[in-house]
Amino acid sequence: MSFYGVTDLWTYVIGAFGIVLLPGPNSLYVLSVATARGVRAGFQGAYGVFAGDTILLLCTALGAAGVLRTYPAMFMVVKYVGAAYLAWVGFNLLRAAVAGLRAQPELMGSERNDAHRTSPANTAHLQRPFRRALVISLLNPKAILFLLSFFVQFIDTSYPHPEVPFLILSAILMTFSALYLSVLIFTGAKLAQGFAQRKKLSAGLSSLVGGLFLWFGAKLATASLN
C-alpha cells in the first residue's frame, strides 16, 4: 500500500524529523545570524536555506548524484570549494569572537547598542544572510547523495506520476525544516539579549560555532561518493 506513491509514510516522517534535528552548518548559521542581528536577519538566512534546499531537491530529482558519480572530478571540485567556504565562515566567526573580547567595554546605553550592531561579529560573514545561507546550503555535494538515497526508499516506482510522491516527501521535509529554523531564530534573538551584556559568553558561543564550521569543512573535504 502507498499514499499517492509514497511507501511507508510514517517511517519517512519519523526519519525526516530526526534528520532535520541533526545539527549542521545551515541551522548553526541561521542561529548565529539571529543571535547577532535579530529575528529579521535570521529569517533572511532561513529563506536562503529554503532556496538552497529546494535547488538540491530539484537536482536530486534530475539525477545530480548520478552525474557526480559519473564525473568524479566534478565532485572533487564542488567538494573542496564547499569545504573551503565552510572553513572560511568558521575562521571569520573565530576572528569575530577575538575582536569582540578586545572591544572597549566602557560603552553604555545607546552607544553599547550601536557597538553591538556594528561590531566585527555582525560584519562580513553575517552580512547578506540570504546569500551566505544559500551558498552554505548548495556547497555540500554530500547532501545530494544523501537526499537521493533517502528519498528513493519511500517512492513507489510503479506509481504513474513519480513527481507526486517526490513533492509530498519534499513538502514534509521542508515543513519540518521551517519549524525548526523558526525555533532557532527566536531562540537566538532571545539569547542576544543576554549576550549584549556578557561579552565572554557571546565570544564563547561564536568560537564554538566557528570551530564547528571548521569541523564541517574538514569533514566535507574528506567525504567520498561511497
Coordinates of C-alpha atoms in Angstrom, one line a residue:
M1 CA 0.0 0.0 0.0
S2 CA 1.2 3.5 -0.7
F3 CA -0.1 7.0 -0.2
Y4 CA -0.1 8.8 -3.6
G5 CA 3.1 6.9 -4.4
V6 CA 4.7 7.3 -1.0
T7 CA 5.5 4.0 0.7
D8 CA 5.7 3.7 4.5
L9 CA 4.8 7.3 5.1
W10 CA 5.1 7.4 8.8
T11 CA 8.6 5.8 8.8
Y12 CA 9.6 8.6 6.5
V13 CA 8.0 11.3 8.7
I14 CA 9.9 10.0 11.8
G15 CA 13.2 9.7 9.8
A16 CA 12.8 13.2 8.2
F17 CA 12.1 14.7 11.7
G18 CA 15.3 13.1 13.1
I19 CA 17.3 14.3 10.1
V20 CA 16.2 17.9 10.5
L21 CA 17.1 17.9 14.2
L22 CA 20.7 16.9 13.5
P23 CA 23.0 19.9 13.8
G24 CA 24.6 21.1 10.6
P25 CA 26.1 24.3 9.0
N26 CA 22.7 25.5 7.8
S27 CA 21.0 25.6 11.2
L28 CA 24.1 26.8 13.0
Y29 CA 24.5 29.7 10.6
V30 CA 20.8 30.8 11.0
L31 CA 21.2 30.6 14.8
S32 CA 24.3 32.7 14.6
V33 CA 22.7 35.4 12.4
A34 CA 19.6 35.5 14.6
T35 CA 21.7 35.9 17.7
A36 CA 23.9 38.6 16.3
R37 CA 21.4 40.6 14.2
G38 CA 17.9 39.7 15.3
V39 CA 14.8 37.9 14.0
R40 CA 14.5 39.6 10.6
A41 CA 18.1 38.8 9.6
G42 CA 17.6 35.2 11.0
F43 CA 14.6 34.7 8.7
Q44 CA 16.6 36.1 5.7
G45 CA 19.1 33.3 6.4
A46 CA 16.3 30.8 6.7
Y47 CA 15.0 31.8 3.3
G48 CA 18.4 31.2 1.9
V49 CA 18.4 27.7 3.4
F50 CA 15.0 27.0 1.9
A51 CA 16.1 28.2 -1.5
G52 CA 19.3 26.1 -1.3
D53 CA 17.3 23.0 -0.1
T54 CA 14.8 23.5 -3.0
I55 CA 17.6 23.6 -5.5
L56 CA 19.2 20.5 -4.0
L57 CA 15.9 18.7 -4.1
L58 CA 15.4 19.6 -7.8
C59 CA 18.9 18.5 -8.5
T60 CA 18.2 15.2 -6.8
A61 CA 15.1 14.7 -8.9
L62 CA 17.1 15.4 -12.0
G63 CA 19.8 12.9 -11.1
A64 CA 22.6 15.2 -9.9
A65 CA 24.1 12.5 -7.7
G66 CA 24.4 10.2 -10.8
V67 CA 26.2 12.9 -12.6
L68 CA 28.7 13.4 -9.7
R69 CA 29.3 9.7 -9.7
T70 CA 29.9 9.6 -13.4
Y71 CA 32.3 12.6 -13.3
P72 CA 34.4 12.2 -10.1
A73 CA 36.5 15.3 -11.0
M74 CA 33.3 17.5 -10.8
F75 CA 32.6 16.0 -7.4
M76 CA 36.1 16.8 -6.2
V77 CA 35.8 20.5 -7.3
V78 CA 32.5 21.0 -5.6
K79 CA 33.6 19.2 -2.5
Y80 CA 36.8 21.3 -2.0
V81 CA 35.1 24.6 -2.8
G82 CA 32.4 23.7 -0.3
A83 CA 34.9 22.7 2.3
A84 CA 36.9 25.9 1.8
Y85 CA 33.8 28.1 2.1
L86 CA 32.7 26.4 5.4
A87 CA 36.2 26.8 6.8
W88 CA 36.3 30.4 5.8
V89 CA 33.0 31.1 7.6
G90 CA 34.3 29.3 10.7
F91 CA 37.5 31.3 10.6
N92 CA 35.6 34.6 10.5
L93 CA 33.4 33.5 13.4
L94 CA 36.6 32.8 15.5
R95 CA 38.1 36.1 14.4
A96 CA 34.9 38.0 15.4
A97 CA 35.0 36.3 18.8
V98 CA 38.5 37.5 19.5
A99 CA 37.7 41.0 18.2
G100 CA 34.6 41.1 20.5
L101 CA 36.7 40.4 23.5
R102 CA 39.1 43.2 22.6
A103 CA 36.3 45.8 22.1
Q104 CA 36.0 48.6 24.6
P105 CA 33.7 47.6 27.5
E106 CA 33.0 51.2 28.6
L107 CA 30.2 51.9 26.1
M108 CA 26.9 52.3 27.8
G109 CA 23.2 52.9 26.7
S110 CA 22.7 53.6 23.0
E111 CA 26.5 53.6 22.4
R112 CA 26.7 50.0 23.6
N113 CA 23.8 49.0 21.3
D114 CA 25.4 50.8 18.4
A115 CA 28.6 49.0 19.0
H116 CA 26.8 45.7 19.2
R117 CA 25.2 46.3 15.8
T118 CA 28.4 47.4 14.1
S119 CA 30.9 45.1 15.8
P120 CA 33.0 42.7 13.7
A121 CA 30.7 39.8 14.8
N122 CA 28.0 41.5 12.7
T123 CA 30.0 42.2 9.6
A124 CA 31.5 40.2 6.7
H125 CA 30.3 36.6 7.4
L126 CA 26.9 37.8 8.9
Q127 CA 26.1 40.4 6.2
R128 CA 23.8 39.3 3.4
P129 CA 22.5 36.3 5.3
F130 CA 20.2 35.1 2.5
R131 CA 23.1 34.9 0.0
R132 CA 25.5 33.3 2.5
A133 CA 23.0 30.7 3.8
L134 CA 22.1 29.9 0.1
V135 CA 25.8 29.2 -0.6
I136 CA 26.3 27.2 2.5
S137 CA 23.3 25.0 1.6
L138 CA 24.4 24.5 -2.0
L139 CA 28.1 23.8 -1.4
N140 CA 27.5 20.4 0.0
P141 CA 27.5 17.6 -2.6
K142 CA 27.1 15.0 0.1
A143 CA 23.6 16.4 0.7
I144 CA 22.6 15.5 -2.9
L145 CA 23.8 11.9 -2.4
F146 CA 22.0 11.7 0.9
L147 CA 18.7 13.0 -0.4
L148 CA 18.8 10.6 -3.3
S149 CA 19.5 7.5 -1.2
F150 CA 16.9 8.6 1.4
F151 CA 14.1 9.6 -0.9
V152 CA 14.3 6.5 -3.2
Q153 CA 13.4 4.2 -0.3
F154 CA 9.9 5.8 0.0
I155 CA 8.9 6.3 -3.6
D156 CA 6.7 3.6 -5.2
T157 CA 8.4 3.1 -8.6
S158 CA 5.1 1.7 -10.0
Y159 CA 3.2 4.9 -9.3
P160 CA 2.3 6.5 -12.7
H161 CA 3.2 10.1 -11.6
P162 CA 6.5 10.0 -9.7
E163 CA 6.5 13.8 -9.3
V164 CA 3.6 13.5 -6.8
P165 CA 5.4 11.4 -4.1
F166 CA 8.5 13.5 -4.6
L167 CA 6.6 16.7 -3.9
I168 CA 4.9 15.1 -0.8
L169 CA 8.3 14.0 0.6
S170 CA 9.8 17.4 -0.1
A171 CA 6.9 19.2 1.5
I172 CA 7.2 17.2 4.7
L173 CA 11.0 17.7 4.9
M174 CA 10.7 21.5 4.2
T175 CA 7.9 21.9 6.8
F176 CA 10.0 20.3 9.5
S177 CA 12.9 22.5 8.4
A178 CA 10.8 25.7 8.5
L179 CA 9.5 24.9 12.0
Y180 CA 13.0 24.0 13.3
L181 CA 14.7 27.1 11.9
S182 CA 11.9 29.3 13.3
V183 CA 12.5 28.0 16.8
L184 CA 16.2 28.6 16.3
I185 CA 15.7 32.1 15.1
F186 CA 13.5 33.2 18.1
T187 CA 15.8 31.3 20.5
G188 CA 18.8 33.2 19.0
A189 CA 17.0 36.5 19.3
K190 CA 16.3 35.8 23.0
L191 CA 19.9 34.8 23.7
A192 CA 21.1 38.0 22.1
Q193 CA 19.5 40.0 25.0
G194 CA 21.8 38.3 27.4
F195 CA 24.9 38.3 25.2
A196 CA 24.7 42.1 24.8
Q197 CA 25.9 42.4 28.4
R198 CA 28.1 39.3 28.5
K199 CA 31.0 39.6 26.1
K200 CA 32.8 36.4 27.2
L201 CA 29.6 34.3 26.8
S202 CA 29.0 35.8 23.3
A203 CA 32.6 35.2 22.3
G204 CA 32.4 31.7 23.6
L205 CA 29.4 30.9 21.5
S206 CA 30.9 32.5 18.4
S207 CA 34.1 30.4 19.0
L208 CA 32.1 27.2 19.4
V209 CA 30.1 27.8 16.2
G210 CA 33.3 28.8 14.4
G211 CA 35.0 25.6 15.5
L212 CA 32.0 23.5 14.3
F213 CA 32.2 25.2 10.9
L214 CA 35.9 24.3 10.6
W215 CA 34.9 20.7 11.5
F216 CA 32.2 20.7 8.9
G217 CA 34.7 21.9 6.3
A218 CA 37.2 19.2 7.3
K219 CA 34.5 16.5 7.2
L220 CA 33.4 17.6 3.7
A221 CA 36.9 17.7 2.4
T222 CA 37.3 14.0 3.4
A223 CA 33.9 12.9 2.1
S224 CA 33.7 10.3 -0.7
L225 CA 31.0 9.2 -3.1
N226 CA 30.6 5.9 -1.3

